[in-house]
Short mmCIF file of C-alpha atoms in Angstrom, two decimals:
data_model
loop_
_atom_site.label_atom_id
_atom_site.label_comp_id
_atom_site.label_asym_id
_atom_site.label_seq_id
_atom_site.Cartn_x
_atom_site.Cartn_y
_atom_site.Cartn_z
CA MET A 106 32.65 16.57 28.74
CA ASP A 107 33.71 19.77 26.97
CA MET A 108 34.55 17.84 23.79
CA VAL A 109 31.23 16.00 23.88
CA SER A 110 29.50 19.35 23.42
CA LEU A 111 30.88 19.51 19.87
CA GLY A 112 28.86 16.45 18.90
CA ALA A 113 25.75 17.88 20.53
CA SER A 114 26.19 21.18 18.69
CA LEU A 115 26.53 19.43 15.32
CA SER A 116 23.48 17.32 16.06
CA ILE A 117 21.11 20.16 16.83
CA GLY A 118 22.83 22.81 14.71
CA LEU A 119 22.89 21.03 11.35
CA ALA A 120 19.42 19.54 11.79
CA CYS A 121 17.89 22.91 12.74
CA LEU A 122 19.69 24.60 9.85
CA GLY A 123 18.03 22.27 7.35
CA VAL A 124 14.62 22.51 9.01
CA ALA A 125 14.77 26.30 9.21
CA PHE A 126 15.60 26.52 5.51
CA GLY A 127 12.81 24.12 4.58
CA GLN A 128 10.20 25.86 6.72
CA CYS A 129 11.02 29.37 5.58
CA TYR A 130 11.06 28.26 1.95
CA PHE A 131 7.50 26.97 1.88
CA ILE A 132 6.06 29.52 4.34
CA TYR A 133 7.31 32.29 2.05
CA LYS A 134 5.38 30.66 -0.79
CA VAL A 135 2.25 30.30 1.39
CA MET A 136 2.31 34.00 2.27
CA ASP A 137 2.75 34.90 -1.39
CA ILE A 138 -0.24 32.77 -2.45
CA LEU A 139 -2.45 34.05 0.39
CA GLY A 140 -1.98 37.57 -0.94
CA LYS A 141 -3.19 36.46 -4.37
CA ASN A 142 -5.91 33.99 -3.34
CA PRO A 143 -7.40 35.04 0.04
CA LYS A 144 -10.40 32.73 -0.38
CA MET A 145 -8.12 29.73 0.20
CA THR A 146 -6.74 31.10 3.48
CA PRO A 147 -8.13 28.33 5.78
CA PHE A 148 -6.71 25.54 3.61
CA PHE A 149 -3.29 27.10 3.17
CA LEU A 150 -3.02 27.90 6.88
CA THR A 151 -3.79 24.24 7.56
CA ILE A 152 -1.16 23.00 5.12
CA ALA A 153 1.39 25.50 6.47
CA ILE A 154 0.93 24.48 10.11
CA LEU A 155 0.94 20.80 9.17
CA GLY A 156 4.07 21.30 7.05
CA VAL A 157 5.90 23.03 9.90
CA ALA A 158 5.03 20.17 12.24
CA LEU A 159 6.07 17.44 9.78
CA ILE A 160 9.38 19.04 8.85
CA GLU A 161 10.25 19.79 12.47
CA SER A 162 10.65 16.09 13.25
CA SER A 163 14.25 16.19 11.96
CA ALA A 164 15.07 18.97 14.41
CA ILE A 165 13.43 16.94 17.19
CA PHE A 166 15.65 13.98 16.29
CA GLY A 167 18.66 16.28 16.50
CA LEU A 168 17.45 17.63 19.85
CA ILE A 169 17.04 14.12 21.28
CA VAL A 170 20.54 13.10 20.19
CA ALA A 171 22.05 16.34 21.51
CA MET A 172 20.45 15.86 24.93
CA GLN A 173 21.58 12.24 25.02
CA LEU A 174 25.12 13.27 24.14
CA LEU A 175 25.28 15.90 26.87
CA GLY A 176 24.44 13.21 29.40
CA ALA A 177 26.69 10.53 27.92
CA GLU A 178 30.19 9.46 28.90
CA PHE A 179 32.78 8.41 26.33
CA SER A 180 36.27 7.09 26.93
CA SER A 181 37.14 9.19 23.86
CA PRO A 182 34.93 12.32 23.98
CA LEU A 183 35.50 13.06 20.27
CA ALA A 184 33.41 9.98 19.53
CA SER A 185 30.44 12.28 20.02
CA LEU A 186 31.23 13.88 16.65
CA GLY A 187 30.11 10.73 14.86
CA ALA A 188 26.70 10.79 16.51
CA GLY A 189 26.33 14.50 15.80
CA LEU A 190 27.18 14.10 12.12
CA ALA A 191 24.94 11.04 11.71
CA ILE A 192 21.75 12.86 12.65
CA GLY A 193 23.01 16.36 11.79
CA LEU A 194 23.78 15.69 8.12
CA THR A 195 20.73 13.50 7.52
CA GLY A 196 18.52 16.03 9.32
CA LEU A 197 20.02 18.83 7.23
CA GLY A 198 19.08 17.08 3.99
CA VAL A 199 15.66 15.94 5.16
CA GLY A 200 14.72 19.37 6.51
CA MET A 201 15.64 21.15 3.30
CA GLY A 202 14.15 18.46 1.08
CA GLU A 203 10.81 18.27 2.87
CA GLY A 204 10.49 22.04 2.69
CA LEU A 205 10.83 21.85 -1.09
CA ILE A 206 8.07 19.22 -1.22
CA VAL A 207 5.62 21.29 0.86
CA GLU A 208 6.39 24.40 -1.19
CA GLN A 209 5.48 22.66 -4.43
CA ALA A 210 2.42 21.03 -2.84
CA VAL A 211 1.16 24.51 -1.95
CA VAL A 212 1.67 25.65 -5.54
CA ALA A 213 -0.08 22.52 -6.87
CA ALA A 214 -3.08 22.98 -4.57
CA ASN A 215 -3.40 26.59 -5.67
CA LYS A 216 -3.43 25.56 -9.35
CA ASN A 217 -5.59 22.47 -8.96
CA THR A 218 -8.06 23.39 -6.22
CA ASP A 219 -10.46 20.55 -7.03
CA GLU A 220 -7.87 18.01 -5.90
CA LYS A 221 -6.35 19.97 -3.04
CA ASN A 222 -7.22 17.34 -0.42
CA LYS A 223 -5.64 14.57 -2.49
CA ILE A 224 -2.58 16.74 -2.95
CA LEU A 225 -2.37 17.22 0.81
CA SER A 226 -2.59 13.49 1.46
CA TYR A 227 0.09 12.69 -1.12
CA MET A 228 2.30 15.42 0.30
CA ILE A 229 2.16 13.72 3.71
CA LEU A 230 2.94 10.34 2.13
CA LEU A 231 5.97 11.63 0.24
CA ILE A 232 7.32 13.47 3.28
CA ALA A 233 7.03 10.26 5.29
CA LEU A 234 9.09 8.41 2.67
CA VAL A 235 11.81 11.07 2.61
CA GLU A 236 11.91 11.01 6.43
CA SER A 237 13.43 7.51 6.34
CA THR A 238 16.97 8.84 5.91
CA ALA A 239 16.73 10.86 9.13
CA ILE A 240 15.57 7.68 10.87
CA TYR A 241 18.68 5.90 9.59
CA GLY A 242 20.74 8.75 11.00
CA ILE A 243 19.21 8.57 14.46
CA ILE A 244 19.66 4.77 14.51
CA VAL A 245 23.40 5.15 13.96
CA ALA A 246 23.62 8.06 16.41
CA MET A 247 21.94 6.06 19.17
CA ARG A 248 24.21 3.08 18.49
CA ILE A 249 27.22 5.35 18.97
CA ILE A 250 25.83 6.85 22.19
CA GLY A 251 25.26 3.35 23.56
CA GLU A 252 28.95 2.41 23.20
CA LYS A 253 30.96 4.48 25.68
CA ASP A 254 34.27 2.79 24.78
CA MET A 255 33.96 3.41 21.04
CA GLY A 256 36.99 4.88 19.30
CA ALA A 257 36.71 8.46 18.06
CA LEU A 258 37.61 7.66 14.45
CA VAL A 259 35.29 4.64 14.37
CA SER A 260 32.42 6.83 15.52
CA LEU A 261 33.34 9.57 13.05
CA GLY A 262 33.49 7.07 10.19
CA ALA A 263 30.05 5.66 10.99
CA GLY A 264 28.59 9.16 11.22
CA LEU A 265 30.08 10.24 7.89
CA SER A 266 28.95 7.04 6.17
CA ILE A 267 25.26 7.50 6.92
CA GLY A 268 25.50 11.30 7.07
CA LEU A 269 26.89 11.88 3.58
CA THR A 270 24.75 9.22 1.88
CA GLY A 271 21.66 10.31 3.81
CA LEU A 272 22.24 13.95 2.86
CA GLY A 273 22.48 13.09 -0.83
CA VAL A 274 19.55 10.67 -0.80
CA SER A 275 17.20 13.02 1.04
CA LEU A 276 17.94 15.83 -1.41
CA GLY A 277 17.61 13.50 -4.40
CA MET A 278 14.31 12.15 -3.08
CA SER A 279 13.02 15.67 -2.56
CA PHE A 280 13.76 16.51 -6.22
CA ILE A 281 11.57 13.56 -7.24
CA ALA A 282 8.72 14.26 -4.81
CA ARG A 283 8.75 17.97 -5.61
CA LYS A 284 8.50 17.26 -9.32
CA ALA A 285 5.57 14.90 -8.68
CA MET A 286 3.73 17.69 -6.86
CA GLU A 287 4.43 20.02 -9.77
CA VAL A 288 3.03 17.54 -12.31
CA ILE A 289 -0.09 17.00 -10.18
CA GLY A 290 -0.64 20.75 -10.13
CA GLU A 291 -0.36 20.98 -13.91
CA HIS A 292 -2.39 17.86 -14.76
CA THR A 293 -5.26 16.18 -12.96
CA LEU A 294 -4.65 12.91 -11.15
CA GLU A 295 -7.56 11.32 -12.99
CA ASN A 296 -5.70 11.65 -16.28
CA ASN A 297 -2.32 10.69 -14.81
CA LYS A 298 -2.94 7.87 -12.36
CA ILE A 299 0.60 6.58 -12.82
CA ILE A 300 2.25 9.65 -11.24
CA ILE A 301 2.13 8.54 -7.60
CA PRO A 302 3.11 4.88 -8.20
CA PHE A 303 5.94 6.05 -10.48
CA THR A 304 7.10 8.53 -7.83
CA ILE A 305 7.10 5.91 -5.07
CA LEU A 306 9.10 3.59 -7.34
CA GLY A 307 11.61 6.37 -7.94
CA LEU A 308 11.97 7.07 -4.22
CA ALA A 309 12.52 3.38 -3.55
CA LEU A 310 15.21 3.16 -6.23
CA ILE A 311 17.15 6.16 -4.99
CA GLU A 312 17.02 5.06 -1.34
CA SER A 313 19.44 2.22 -2.01
CA ALA A 314 22.41 4.58 -1.57
CA ALA A 315 21.26 5.47 1.96
CA ILE A 316 20.90 1.76 2.72
CA TYR A 317 24.47 1.23 1.50
CA GLY A 318 25.61 3.99 3.85
CA LEU A 319 23.65 2.48 6.74
CA VAL A 320 25.09 -1.00 6.13
CA ILE A 321 28.66 0.33 6.05
CA ALA A 322 28.01 2.46 9.16
CA LEU A 323 26.75 -0.55 11.11
CA ASN A 324 29.75 -2.58 9.95
CA ILE A 325 32.11 0.22 10.97
CA LEU A 326 30.61 0.21 14.46
CA THR A 327 31.88 -3.36 14.92
CA LEU A 328 35.50 -2.27 14.40
CA PRO A 329 37.90 -1.91 17.34
CA ALA A 330 39.30 1.53 18.16
CA GLU A 331 42.66 0.73 16.54
CA SER A 332 40.88 0.30 13.18
CA GLY A 333 39.61 3.88 13.23
CA ILE A 334 41.63 4.87 10.18
CA LEU A 335 39.87 2.14 8.20
CA ALA A 336 36.51 3.55 9.31
CA ILE A 337 37.33 6.96 7.83
CA GLY A 338 38.44 5.45 4.52
CA ALA A 339 35.33 3.29 4.22
CA SER A 340 33.05 6.22 5.05
CA LEU A 341 34.65 8.43 2.38
CA SER A 342 34.34 5.63 -0.16
CA ILE A 343 30.59 5.07 0.19
CA GLY A 344 29.74 8.54 1.51
CA LEU A 345 31.13 10.60 -1.37
CA ALA A 346 30.11 8.16 -4.11
CA GLY A 347 26.64 7.68 -2.63
CA PHE A 348 26.13 11.44 -2.32
CA GLY A 349 26.93 12.13 -5.98
CA VAL A 350 24.95 9.18 -7.29
CA SER A 351 21.88 10.13 -5.23
CA ILE A 352 21.82 13.68 -6.60
CA GLY A 353 22.31 12.35 -10.13
CA LEU A 354 19.46 9.86 -9.74
CA GLY A 355 17.22 12.57 -8.34
CA MET A 356 17.83 14.64 -11.48
CA LEU A 357 17.17 11.69 -13.79
CA ILE A 358 13.99 10.40 -12.15
CA SER A 359 12.47 13.84 -11.58
CA LYS A 360 12.88 14.68 -15.27
CA SER A 361 11.21 11.39 -16.20
CA ILE A 362 8.26 12.19 -13.92
CA SER A 363 7.94 15.66 -15.43
CA ARG A 364 7.33 14.18 -18.88
CA ILE A 365 4.36 12.02 -17.83
CA GLY A 366 1.79 14.72 -18.47
CA LEU A 367 2.70 15.21 -22.13
CA PRO A 368 -0.23 14.11 -24.33
CA TRP A 369 1.92 12.12 -26.78
CA ILE A 370 3.76 10.19 -24.04
CA SER A 371 2.67 6.97 -22.36
CA GLY A 372 3.87 7.14 -18.78
CA LYS A 373 4.29 3.38 -18.61
CA SER A 374 6.73 3.47 -21.52
CA LEU A 375 9.09 5.68 -19.51
CA ILE A 376 9.40 3.30 -16.57
CA PRO A 377 11.71 0.68 -18.20
CA VAL A 378 14.05 3.36 -19.60
CA THR A 379 14.12 5.16 -16.25
CA VAL A 380 14.97 1.97 -14.38
CA LEU A 381 17.71 1.24 -16.93
CA GLY A 382 19.18 4.69 -16.38
CA VAL A 383 19.05 4.23 -12.61
CA ALA A 384 20.85 0.89 -12.86
CA LEU A 385 23.62 2.42 -14.98
CA VAL A 386 24.15 5.46 -12.77
CA GLU A 387 24.07 3.48 -9.53
CA SER A 388 27.14 1.47 -10.48
CA ALA A 389 29.39 4.25 -9.16
CA ALA A 390 27.82 3.88 -5.69
CA ILE A 391 28.29 0.11 -5.90
CA TYR A 392 32.01 0.66 -6.58
CA GLY A 393 32.15 2.75 -3.42
CA LEU A 394 30.33 0.03 -1.49
CA VAL A 395 32.73 -2.67 -2.72
CA VAL A 396 35.80 -0.64 -1.76
CA ALA A 397 34.28 0.20 1.64
CA PHE A 398 33.89 -3.50 2.41
CA GLN A 399 37.45 -4.13 1.21
CA ILE A 400 38.74 -1.43 3.54
CA ILE A 401 36.76 -2.65 6.56
CA GLY A 402 38.18 -6.13 6.06
CA GLY A 403 41.77 -4.86 5.94
CA ASP A 404 44.51 -4.87 8.56
CA PRO A 405 45.02 -1.35 9.99
CA SER A 406 48.71 -2.04 10.59
CA THR A 407 49.35 -2.66 6.88
CA VAL A 408 46.63 -0.63 5.16
CA GLY A 409 46.80 2.48 7.35
CA LEU A 410 46.36 5.75 5.49
CA ASN A 411 46.01 3.85 2.24
CA SER A 412 42.39 3.38 3.29
CA ILE A 413 41.75 7.13 3.17
CA GLY A 414 43.51 7.40 -0.19
CA ALA A 415 41.35 4.58 -1.52
CA GLY A 416 38.21 6.24 -0.16
CA LEU A 417 39.11 9.54 -1.84
CA ALA A 418 39.93 7.84 -5.15
CA VAL A 419 36.69 5.92 -5.58
CA GLY A 420 34.58 8.40 -3.59
CA LEU A 421 35.49 11.59 -5.46
CA ALA A 422 35.55 9.92 -8.87
CA GLY A 423 32.27 8.17 -8.10
CA ALA A 424 30.64 11.41 -6.98
CA GLY A 425 31.59 13.14 -10.23
CA VAL A 426 30.49 10.17 -12.32
CA GLY A 427 27.17 9.92 -10.47
CA LEU A 428 26.42 13.57 -11.14
CA GLY A 429 27.63 13.46 -14.74
CA GLU A 430 25.73 10.29 -15.62
CA GLY A 431 22.64 11.56 -13.84
CA TYR A 432 22.76 14.67 -16.01
CA ILE A 433 23.04 12.53 -19.15
CA GLY A 434 20.05 10.47 -18.04
CA GLU A 435 18.05 13.61 -17.31
CA ARG A 436 18.77 15.03 -20.76
CA ALA A 437 17.93 11.68 -22.36
CA MET A 438 14.52 11.66 -20.67
CA GLN A 439 13.88 15.12 -22.06
CA ALA A 440 15.12 14.21 -25.54
CA MET A 441 13.11 11.02 -25.92
CA THR A 442 9.88 12.82 -25.01
CA VAL A 443 10.26 15.38 -27.79
CA ASN A 444 7.30 14.85 -30.11
CA GLY A 445 8.41 12.50 -32.88
CA ALA A 446 11.78 11.57 -31.36
CA SER A 447 13.06 7.99 -31.69
CA ARG A 448 13.12 6.66 -28.12
CA ALA A 449 14.99 3.50 -29.06
CA LYS A 450 17.88 5.44 -30.62
CA ILE A 451 18.07 7.94 -27.77
CA THR A 452 18.09 5.12 -25.22
CA THR A 453 20.99 3.52 -27.12
CA TYR A 454 22.96 6.77 -27.12
CA MET A 455 22.19 7.32 -23.43
CA VAL A 456 23.75 3.95 -22.64
CA LEU A 457 26.74 4.73 -24.88
CA PHE A 458 27.44 8.13 -23.31
CA ILE A 459 27.00 6.86 -19.76
CA ALA A 460 29.41 4.01 -20.53
CA MET A 461 32.04 6.52 -21.69
CA VAL A 462 31.74 8.57 -18.49
CA GLU A 463 31.75 5.37 -16.41
CA SER A 464 35.42 4.81 -17.24
CA LEU A 465 36.38 7.56 -14.78
CA ALA A 466 34.72 5.70 -11.90
CA ILE A 467 36.54 2.55 -12.99
CA TYR A 468 39.87 4.42 -12.84
CA GLY A 469 39.05 5.44 -9.28
CA LEU A 470 38.08 1.86 -8.45
CA ILE A 471 41.37 0.53 -9.86
CA ILE A 472 43.48 2.92 -7.77
CA ALA A 473 41.37 2.24 -4.67
CA ILE A 474 41.81 -1.53 -4.93
CA ARG A 475 45.52 -1.06 -5.63
CA LEU A 476 45.91 1.06 -2.50
CA VAL A 477 43.99 -1.34 -0.26
CA GLY A 478 46.28 -4.18 -1.34
CA HIS A 479 49.51 -2.16 -1.03
CA ASN A 480 51.77 -1.61 1.96
CA ASP A 481 50.99 1.57 3.87
CA LEU A 482 52.25 4.62 1.95
CA GLY A 483 51.55 6.97 4.85
CA ILE A 484 50.19 10.37 3.88
CA GLY A 485 51.46 9.73 0.36
CA ALA A 486 48.36 7.60 -0.20
CA LEU A 487 46.26 10.76 0.02
CA GLY A 488 48.10 12.11 -3.01
CA ALA A 489 47.27 9.02 -5.05
CA GLY A 490 43.63 9.36 -4.01
CA VAL A 491 43.18 13.02 -4.90
CA ALA A 492 45.08 12.69 -8.20
CA ILE A 493 42.54 10.36 -9.78
CA GLY A 494 39.66 11.44 -7.53
CA LEU A 495 39.68 15.14 -8.43
CA ALA A 496 40.73 14.67 -12.05
CA GLY A 497 38.15 11.93 -12.55
CA ALA A 498 35.36 13.96 -10.96
CA GLY A 499 36.02 17.00 -13.14
CA VAL A 500 36.29 15.01 -16.37
CA ALA A 501 33.12 13.04 -15.53
CA LEU A 502 31.17 16.24 -14.97
CA GLY A 503 32.51 17.76 -18.19
CA GLY A 504 31.65 14.56 -20.05
CA GLY A 505 28.16 14.73 -18.61
CA PHE A 506 27.71 18.30 -19.84
CA LEU A 507 28.80 17.58 -23.41
CA SER A 508 26.93 14.27 -23.66
CA GLY A 509 23.77 15.80 -22.21
CA LYS A 510 23.84 18.64 -24.72
CA SER A 511 24.46 16.20 -27.56
CA ILE A 512 21.57 13.92 -26.64
CA ILE A 513 19.16 16.86 -26.35
CA LEU A 514 20.07 18.01 -29.85
CA ILE A 515 19.72 14.45 -31.20
CA GLY A 516 16.12 14.53 -30.00
CA LYS A 517 15.45 17.91 -31.62
CA ARG A 518 17.57 17.51 -34.76
CA PRO A 519 17.59 13.79 -35.66
CA GLU A 520 19.13 14.53 -39.07
CA LEU A 521 22.37 15.51 -37.25
CA THR A 522 22.52 12.34 -35.18
CA GLY A 523 25.51 10.72 -36.89
CA PHE A 524 27.64 13.86 -36.75
CA LEU A 525 26.70 14.68 -33.14
CA VAL A 526 27.48 11.16 -31.92
CA THR A 527 30.85 11.21 -33.69
CA VAL A 528 31.77 14.58 -32.20
CA SER A 529 30.59 13.44 -28.75
CA ILE A 530 32.85 10.40 -28.84
CA LEU A 531 35.74 12.55 -30.06
CA GLY A 532 35.10 15.14 -27.37
CA MET A 533 34.92 12.55 -24.63
CA ALA A 534 38.17 10.99 -25.84
CA ILE A 535 39.89 14.38 -25.65
CA LEU A 536 38.47 15.07 -22.19
CA GLU A 537 39.48 11.68 -20.88
CA SER A 538 43.15 12.47 -21.38
CA SER A 539 43.01 14.64 -18.24
CA GLY A 540 41.63 11.70 -16.28
CA ILE A 541 44.38 9.47 -17.67
CA TYR A 542 46.99 11.98 -16.48
CA GLY A 543 45.54 11.65 -12.99
CA LEU A 544 45.58 7.86 -13.26
CA ILE A 545 49.24 7.85 -14.33
CA VAL A 546 50.26 10.11 -11.45
CA SER A 547 48.36 7.91 -8.99
CA PHE A 548 50.23 4.84 -10.20
CA GLN A 549 53.53 6.70 -9.99
CA ILE A 550 52.83 7.71 -6.39
CA ILE A 551 51.95 4.14 -5.46
CA GLY A 552 55.20 2.98 -7.09
CA HIS A 553 57.29 5.34 -4.92
CA GLU A 554 57.77 4.50 -1.27
CA ALA A 555 57.54 7.07 1.54
CA MET A 556 56.95 10.18 -0.58
CA GLY A 557 55.03 11.91 2.19
CA VAL A 558 53.90 15.46 1.49
CA LEU A 559 55.46 15.37 -1.97
CA ALA A 560 52.81 12.85 -3.01
CA ILE A 561 50.02 15.15 -1.85
CA GLY A 562 51.54 18.03 -3.80
CA SER A 563 51.86 15.91 -6.92
CA GLY A 564 48.32 14.59 -6.60
CA LEU A 565 46.81 18.03 -6.06
CA ALA A 566 48.72 19.46 -9.03
CA ILE A 567 47.21 17.07 -11.55
CA GLY A 568 43.95 16.55 -9.67
CA LEU A 569 42.98 20.21 -9.60
CA ALA A 570 44.38 21.04 -13.05
CA GLY A 571 42.94 17.94 -14.70
CA GLY A 572 39.57 18.29 -13.01
CA GLY A 573 39.31 21.95 -13.95
CA VAL A 574 40.22 21.24 -17.57
CA GLY A 575 37.64 18.46 -17.72
CA LEU A 576 34.88 20.80 -16.57
CA ALA A 577 35.95 23.67 -18.81
CA ALA A 578 36.48 21.60 -21.95
CA GLY A 579 33.12 19.91 -21.47
CA HIS A 580 31.40 23.30 -21.50
CA VAL A 581 33.32 24.39 -24.58
CA ILE A 582 32.28 21.28 -26.50
CA SER A 583 28.64 21.68 -25.46
CA GLY A 584 28.82 25.24 -26.81
CA ALA A 585 30.11 23.90 -30.11
CA PHE A 586 27.07 21.62 -30.28
CA GLU A 587 24.81 24.66 -30.00
CA ALA A 588 26.61 26.34 -32.90
CA ILE A 589 26.37 23.19 -35.03
CA ALA A 590 22.64 22.85 -34.36
CA ARG A 591 21.97 26.47 -35.33
CA ASN A 592 24.01 26.41 -38.52
CA PRO A 593 24.54 22.80 -39.69
CA LYS A 594 26.07 23.91 -43.00
CA GLU A 595 29.13 25.17 -41.11
CA LYS A 596 29.46 22.10 -38.88
CA THR A 597 32.94 21.17 -40.14
CA LYS A 598 34.20 24.67 -39.41
CA TYR A 599 32.72 24.61 -35.89
CA LEU A 600 34.26 21.20 -35.27
CA THR A 601 37.66 22.60 -36.21
CA PHE A 602 37.20 25.54 -33.85
CA MET A 603 36.09 23.19 -31.09
CA ILE A 604 39.19 21.03 -31.40
CA LEU A 605 41.39 24.14 -31.44
CA PHE A 606 39.87 25.67 -28.31
CA VAL A 607 39.80 22.38 -26.41
CA ALA A 608 43.45 21.81 -27.31
CA LEU A 609 44.32 25.23 -25.92
CA ILE A 610 42.50 24.44 -22.68
CA GLU A 611 44.09 20.98 -22.53
CA VAL A 612 47.49 22.66 -22.17
CA LEU A 613 46.52 23.53 -18.60
CA ALA A 614 46.20 19.86 -17.69
CA ILE A 615 49.60 19.24 -19.26
CA TYR A 616 51.05 21.99 -17.05
CA GLY A 617 49.65 20.23 -14.00
CA PHE A 618 50.99 16.91 -15.27
CA ILE A 619 54.48 18.37 -15.76
CA ILE A 620 54.57 19.85 -12.26
CA ALA A 621 53.25 16.61 -10.78
CA PHE A 622 56.16 14.74 -12.34
CA GLN A 623 58.61 17.42 -11.27
CA ILE A 624 57.44 16.89 -7.70
CA LEU A 625 57.67 13.12 -8.12
CA GLY A 626 61.25 13.57 -9.30
CA LYS A 627 62.22 15.16 -5.98
CA ALA A 628 61.38 11.89 -4.23
CA SER A 629 63.81 9.87 -6.35
#
């Protein structure tokens, strides 16, 4: 019974944390506006009270689950953690996200008082759509509570699967809905009738990651207790990848929505490009979904800890790729809506840059599939997972930064397009070497039997060093793009400086690579 209280505390604690943040965020804005516009006091008091009530539903879900847990009996009391995380993490994201939506609705109503009632009705609609992820969380939590003989790791895996994906999706959806409220405040609905349909489409597209997490969670719940280790691996695979992809998609779609009000832009023309970007970015979550199914279908006696290594490999790499590609898509939406920019060319370069970053997710997928099909490496499998997972995530984020900066400048300075694209490809090739180091170390770990803690040390050495170099070098290259755009006559000189500085930073990844191989040598 004492251990069950941990699940109850996570359930109510995390959910209330998110709700408290969301409520205080928009109430602060309401109080600020009331001081400036006292004539609107009755309306803003109404929207504030309604907002508090709507957002509080996530805390109520957490309360219900906590009370159910305190009265439940489990053969393995730690199984309660899964139920607590399922509703706690989803409630955390929904509470914070809905608060952001109400805050921007208040701002929109203050700017566009003639349509304040429409804004209120759309606010309620968008909150209801975001609420779906908390409902997924309570479904999984109640399923766990209803199975008293469920294994602790099986329960924990199911909770993490829906919890991590639900957290990412609810935050991503809130970015989209909040941006829609902002656009409505700046531009009348009469002149931008496509805003709400476009927003609902965006919310529907991003929700797929939460559905993936729900599907994997429900599949995990069918596993016997002895397959608990597989449940953790599957949850990390879809949970981490789904989280990163959801945030990335939220960035991309919200930027697209923000451009609808521009007088030289047809909102309908943005929809196909946005959907294309979503399809490209979502591939990283699909890799996580595929690996999760592979893990669930495995034999725990032979796969063992390899499942967690596989989950870390594709999950961490997928999270970084989702964020990096989402950033590229966001910058592309901004670039193609610059007055006079060539949308066809920018769309082509968006696809090109996303494809280059995608390779890091593929590296994670390769290692994950290799681990699932390999004999159990014990804790050594964790080293293989973090080597490519951390290195891949860092390089993907760095690649996103440099590609995003490049595509923005292509929109503003089309005469530099050829040079910028060439430098972007060169920069990405240099960055990718750190990811390749991680891939090599992962393969080396898999090729050694029973390395144990040495494998974790080797994986962390290259994973942290390679990931850090990827992030840092990406920022350096994006800075070089700024210099080139400001003084194109000196572009060759700036390119030389860029290569020099990136090479100096790259040495750090080589240090990590050397130490990783030194550690591997101790296992021989």
